[in-house]
Every structure is written in structure tokens, then in C-alpha cells.
Amino acid sequence: MNGAESLVHSLLRNDVDLCFTNPGTSEMHFVAALDTIPGMRSVLALHEGTATGAADGYWRLARRPACTLLHLGPGLANGLSNLHNARKAGSGVVNIVGEHATSHLELDAPLASDIEGIARPVSHWVETSGHPAMVGSDAARAVQAARTEPGQIATLILPGDTAWPAGGQVAGKLEPPAPVVAEEHLVDQAANLLRSEDSLLLLGGEALTERNLRRAGEIAASTGCALLSEWSNARTERGAGRVWVGRVPYPIDIAIETLSRFRRIVLLGARAPIGFFAYPDKPAKLTRPDCEILTLADPAADLAGTLETLHSALCSGTKQTARLAERRFAGIPVGALTPESIGDVLCHSIPENAIVVDESITSGRVFGTATAGAAPHTWLNNCGGSIGYSLPAAVGAALACPDRKILTLTGDGSGMYNPQAIWTMAREGLDVTMLIFANRSYEILRGELTNVGVANPGPRAIDMLSLDRPALDWVALARSMGAEACRVESNVALVRALEAGFSTKGPVLIEAVL
Amino acid sequence: MNGAESLVHSLLRNDVDLCFTNPGTSEMHFVAALDTIPGMRSVLALHEGTATGAADGYWRLARRPACTLLHLGPGLANGLSNLHNARKAGSGVVNIVGEHATSHLELDAPLASDIEGIARPVSHWVETSGHPAMVGSDAARAVQAARTEPGQIATLILPGDTAWPAGGQVAGKLEPPAPVVAEEHLVDQAANLLRSEDSLLLLGGEALTERNLRRAGEIAASTGCALLSEWSNARTERGAGRVWVGRVPYPIDIAIETLSRFRRIVLLGARAPIGFFAYPDKPAKLTRPDCEILTLADPAADLAGTLETLHSALCSGTKQTARLAERRFAGIPVGALTPESIGDVLCHSIPENAIVVDESITSGRVFGTATAGAAPHTWLNNCGGSIGYSLPAAVGAALACPDRKILTLTGDGSGMYNPQAIWTMAREGLDVTMLIFANRSYEILRGELTNVGVANPGPRAIDMLSLDRPALDWVALARSMGAEACRVESNVALVRALEAGFSTKGPVLIEAVL
């Protein structure tokens, strides 16, 4: 058994059986090993941004890591920004990166680069294997690192001469450390804060599962505290029959106003609210200066266990019922497509048990409340702010949940970052309906110009935020990569296009012209 | 004057007047400064791979740096692989990367990352400005670093609070250190080697200008030494009327055979030939074990001056005439498109003074010899091996040379890495004719499977190298981004399409189905 074969066997023993890849010469032995060893599904990407974003999306649904197989430093570099997003989302990803044979490194070949240096800023764990006999155990430790709560980025670099010689050894399964429940004195403090007036339980990470939300909802009913989630959440279970929690708004002035009524905040899997950016003359911390903030449990903790303990402290005795969102049957709006009308369309059209991958940026600011009463569904946000996550993440979500419908909500600026994901969707026959909001602008930046104090942007500044010269033809773009596509300019057409998309096998793209 | 304005003024004073950008909130002050200060042309890219690749292509033709304006760590990360290529090509690039305000960094906002860590593996020079008053001089030093021979990657990170406050100061022009001519004793050694039998003068970098090639050709005529260039060259002047030099071949066995006849090699702007990859049981150094190799001048040296000195030592007295390539009028081949027939078509069709950006990978291995007698033209190779450089580099080449025709030769696998460059070409009305070789495969990897010792790849391995499921529709893809496009399946059609492309204002894509 060579090193490459021991890698594949060891990954499989550690429950990693899906590989997103764009391989090169230095990874050919691993590609060959995929042939001879059954059990590892390999999915080809035309650009590594798709591979790493797909691994992020896969983790969020499957709650176990996929691996990527990337070609040297540049292949890793191409996947870096979606690894940044995955890191911020707390997604576990195992990157396997090929490297030149050790003897070749000193020669500084064209593709030679500092792979560990490229990996480190986005990785919790980086190692380079030194010997074929170590590849298996290194892989097991990489998976263990990736599975460490709340999910980590592990990058294993494999020089060619660890892949091709004999001497590979298969490693067994390694378990990550178990997450821990918050200490009793913290739970007592949190309970006291939540029983007081003007208190907020701020949720993040795994606190947003259906069961955990139910517990949080009962705590809210029992104490009168408010519930919110972070501005961006890796995964939220929501819609009719679930406890609805709003998000801390993105626009800084609205966020500050929303948070101004809370004097006590308990953080459960969430971090204290801060501005997405710093702005001149605006605070970075969005909470009141006199607000008491308690970190009951960080995202790496046992959030379910902590919620149970908190629930026992607050809700034993009186059985409180959580307030659940009711199904709202929004009528189909008439007239032109607007963010508001699309919110109503989504409330009408999101299929039960769908997975919504949201990168709608400005177009989607109203979608949260508009879809609170949609059929029950799962919602993913971009947690790292690097645009281009939604189409790749949809690939991973679809592979994790082949029986569920995937809907991506994507701005045109964001969608153009990793359009190559459409080809992988077509290749794998994934049931993804892509809704592109063609406002032909980096609309968010027009607002940000004002926020940072630029009062009167001139034509050249505006030009840098405009995508209308030329306008992108999303229908042609999707078809060029094998997906069905249509363009809609009315709400009725959008409803029909969504229905068609959800009932079509394979990917469908809808360009909504705003 | 705020820090952002001092940046733009200082860049202009240092002859940087072109900016490839995809900006975000943290760069809005710089975008605003572009409005109020005339002289800086800003070119928008839909993905940073286009921005950095364009800066690479611009340097190669203009021989002065453009700057990029990138959004935080993820924006830089997206441009990293083409910066890797630029670094290996010896191209000077100034990256301006926005950063959160210093006060915001400790809060670990969603987009926060270790920008210096991301920059370092591809940069020769990395600094973070600490104060608005320093931004101007930091920018001047960044340009100075980028202009240091043979061209370097300089990355300047600008926290938001260096951009928006007043106190910016404009910096004057800084000159980089002048490159130096090789020492006399080295020139003497080189002259002796080249006068001996079985000797090779191996050229790279700036040794491949028309004038320097003429000098090298005269040395070859005088001494009988052979001339070759490196496998990949940032820029070569070639075609009829120029001294033709072959390249060290890419396929390792052919490279070893080619080099086996040389017992003495003088390196002038080139490095000693090594394998692109290490392969089991093949040597990494491609020259004979007994070969005497002398580095007369590395790529950072004064190659023109060194060549003059060497020329004086070898050619004074007898006036030798360099052998120049003659115009070859290849007939238009009949029959199906093959790499060989396309080589003849290119020899026929390359317009005089055109710039060819070559990323043709396997399809193009015969193009070098086939086009030796084409009309005189400039040829750019990918020097870093990270695919996806050609369409972005064409953007930069076209902006550097608005009066010249640009032809890109691109594999379909490579082209799908940064197709967003097509949109920028359309937006800026650039005269780029793109020839895509649609073999629907990562064909190079099929050969590499054998090279690394994988004898019988199975269907899953082959599937990872295949792009035919689904086939990409390049015509639709180009049109979706505003370029004209056609598909050709014969040599006659290709000749016509190239003619049409070169006579059309703006970008044209030709999909050649192989």
C-alpha cells in the first residue's frame, strides 16, 4: 500500500467519504487511489473556490467534514476565500494539498510556494507529512481537528514522495474532544440576567437547531427575555412551526437602535455584537455602553447541554410553551419585482424542508421577516463576508441532502465570484434552484460610501460599483455550463419559475431583473 | 488631504496610473479619491484573479507597475494565484489592500483575517501603514519595491483609519537600485565556455528583447554555441526578422534528451533547467551530471549590459551576423483541427506586432516552432504554472498597448479559471481575440498520470480529468459577458474567425473544438 492509498483508507475510517477536487500532477497518486478504493465520492470543480465552498456547505448540513484535494499552493490559494468563510461559519473542512517531492523543493520549481504560509491564515491546523508511513495517521488527526467543535479548518500537505512509495499505514478513527456544558455558576448568572428586565438571549451556531430553538423559546416565554440570533448564522432552522428569532441587523444604525433597549445580554454560541466594519464616528461595539454582557457558552461549547441546564434553572415547575411561527400564506404580489415583493414570493414558494443558501446582500434584507411564516426550512448565511459562497455551498448542501430542494439567493455581484459551481451542479445532477438578483450593481457599496462619510461620490466612483456595462446575461451563462435557465421580470413569472425549478431534476437558474 | 488622497497622488508621482480593482467598504475612501484626483485609470474586475493577472500582463508590456485595489484578506486571497504567476514571471505589481480600522481589528469582525500572512507567500515586500501621514511614503516605497529588477510583488495594507483622517502627505518619486552588469571575471569565464564545444547560452527574462536576442544571435554565430530560452518566459520577441530561440521542452524525457548534448551552459537571466515536477525514478535536474553550469547573470542583473560586455569579448574584430527567422507562409491546412494544423494557422494569421498570451498547455506544444516564421510578434508564457493567467493577462497587455492586437491561446480547463476577465475586456472595449482549445479535458494530466507511474488509470481517475460532462458552451459563456463569439471546427473557419476577431473592435472569443 502506498502513501496515497493509506490516505484514502484512513479518511474513510474517519467517516470522510466525499472529496471536492481540482487535482494536478502532484495529486495524481491520490486520484489513482480513488479508483482502486471504493467508498470515496469525488466531485470535480473547475475552480477551487467551488471545492472549498462546497465543503463548507456540506459540513453545515451533514455535520461531518468532506475533504478537498487541491493542487499545490496556487490551488489552495484559489480556495482560500471560501475557507475564510468556512472558518468564520465554524465549518469543519479537511484540505489535502499536494506538494512537490521533498527533494524537489529546494529547486524552486515554477509551482513551488510556501504552502504552509498560504494555509495558516485560514487554518486551525496545518501539517506537512514527512513520510509515507505517517500519511494515514496525519489524515486521521486532520479529520479529528476538523471535527473539533464548532468545526475547524485542517490542512494536510502531502509531498509527492509521501504518496508514491510503499509503506502506507491505515489509521483508525480518532475522536475530537467532547464539548463541555457551561459551568453552574455561569448558568446561575445567566438565569438571573434573563429574569431581569430588558434582557436578551443572543443565539449563534448550534443553538439554532430546531430543538435548541424550542428550548430557547420556552426560556423566553418563561422569563420575558428577548431572543435574537447573530447577523449571520451558519445554519438556522426556521419557518412555520419553529421558534422564530430575528437577526441583529446589518445596517449599523438600525443595529444600534435594535440593541439599545437591552441592558443585559446572555451569549449562547454567539459573540457580542460588533459592526461589520468600522465607520468614522460610529461605535464598533453595537450594544449600549452600560450593557452587561455574559458569555454563557462560546460556539465551541456544548450548546444543547447548556441550554438544557439553563432551561432547567428557568422553566422547571411552570411548563412554558414557546411561541412558534405560524404559516403565513402571502398572496402573490402584483406589479414589478422589488425586494419586498420577492420576500412575499419566497414565503409562498419555499418548499417544505428546503435549504436556502442566502447571499442576497442588499436585495435580501427584508427576506428574514418575510419568510418567517414560510413552510419549515433551513437557512444558511455567509458568515465570513467574502462574497461568492452561495453557489459553491449549494453544491455541498445538495450532496449532503440529496432528498431536499436547495434554493440559492444570490446577488449578481456575488454570483460572478464562483459561477463555475453551476457546472459542478450540472455534472452531478444536483437539485439546486438559483435565484440571481440582477440589480446590476454592487448595491451594498453605494450605502457604504455614505456610511464611511463619502457624501457626493462622483461618476468614476459610481462606475466602480456598477455592473451594467455590459449587463450580464445570466441565462446564457447558466446554459453555457449545462444548467437550465430563465429570466423573470414579474412576481407571477417568478412564482412559476420557482415552481418549475423545484420540480426539475438538476440545476435551474432564474435571473430576476430588478 | 486625507490618507486615501495622498495615496493616489503618491502613486501618480511614482508613475502608477492604472488600477485594477474590486473594492469593498474598507476601500471606499480610495474609490472616492479616484474621483477627485485626475490621472488614475480604474478598471473594475468581477473577481480579483482578473485584477492581479491583469497587473501581471500590464507589467510585461509596459515595464512599469499597475496597482491593484483589493478588499481585505479575502480579496487579496482571490488574487493570490495570479500573483504567484506574476512573482515567478518577475512582474512588478503594487497591491493596495484595505484593512479594518486599527481599533476594529481586535474585535475579529467577519471579514477580519491575517492579511500580512496571506500576502507574504507571494510578496517580496509587505507593509501595513500605521498613520495617514505615512501612506504616501509607504506607497512610494511599495512602487520602488515593485520596480526592483526583475520586478517584484509589493503589498501595502491600509487600515481604514489611515485612509479617512486628514494629514496625508504626498511622496515624491523613489528610484529602485540600478541593476548591475556581471563582473569581468564571470564574463571571461562565460566567454571561454561559449567558445568551447557543446555549449549553450540559456536565456531568460529581459535577455529576450529584440535587441538582446540580436546580440545573443551574434554571439552564437561567432562561437557556434547553441541558444535556448527557459521553458516559460515572461516575454519573448519573436517571429520573422528576429533571432529565433527554442525553449527547453516541458515533457521531461524530451527535455533531458534536448539538454543531453550540452556540456557547458551559461545562464543569462535564466535558471538551471529543472523538472516542472518531481517524478519517481527521474532526475530533477535536467542537465547532464557532468555539465558545467555558470550563472553569468541572474534575472535581477543588467542583462542588456552584460550581453554587451559578453558580445565585446566574443565578437569584436569579426562582425558576425545573427541568423534571423524568415517569414514562413504556411498554407492553410485542410481537414480537421489538430494542434499541428492550428500551429500552421497561427503562423499564417498572427498579425504583425501582435501580442500572444499563451496558455495553450498540451494543445500548444507545437506552436513554438510552427510560429517561428510568423509575422513579428510578442509572446508571453505562464511562468508560475497556476492555470488561469491568460485571459486576465490579456486585459493588462491590451491596456498597456492599446494599438496592438492581443491573441490569447487558452485551454478550456485553464480558461474556466478566470472567465470573468471577458467581462472586463467587454467593459473596456479591449481588442482581445481569445482562442479556446476545447479538448474538453485536463489533457496534460492524462500524460502526467503515466509520468508519475500510474499505469492503468480507471474510470473514476479519468473522470477527474474530463470536462465533457457537460461540455462547456464557450460561445454562450462569452456572449453572457458581452463579448462576440463563434465556434469553429475546421482550419478554414479558424482562419476566417481569427481575421474577423482581429478586425473587430472589442473582445471576440473563438471556441476551437478539438
Tab-separated table of N, CA and C in Angstrom, chain A residues 162 179 181 199 281 338 433:
chain	number	residue	atom	x	y	z
A	162	THR	N	5.658	11.322	-0.291
A	162	THR	CA	4.904	10.589	0.741
A	162	THR	C	3.759	9.814	0.098
A	179	PRO	N	-17.360	18.554	23.523
A	179	PRO	CA	-17.653	19.908	24.002
A	179	PRO	C	-18.245	19.856	25.414
A	181	VAL	N	-20.431	21.499	28.818
A	181	VAL	CA	-21.554	22.330	29.247
A	181	VAL	C	-21.018	23.468	30.111
A	199	SER	N	-33.691	42.201	28.919
A	199	SER	CA	-32.635	41.201	28.709
A	199	SER	C	-32.827	40.495	27.371
A	281	ASP	N	-16.630	57.893	13.298
A	281	ASP	CA	-17.607	58.491	14.210
A	281	ASP	C	-18.775	57.575	14.566
A	338	THR	N	-39.693	43.750	-6.578
A	338	THR	CA	-38.956	44.562	-5.620
A	338	THR	C	-38.455	43.613	-4.538
A	433	THR	N	-32.004	25.250	-7.223
A	433	THR	CA	-32.629	26.361	-7.933
A	433	THR	C	-31.915	27.632	-7.510
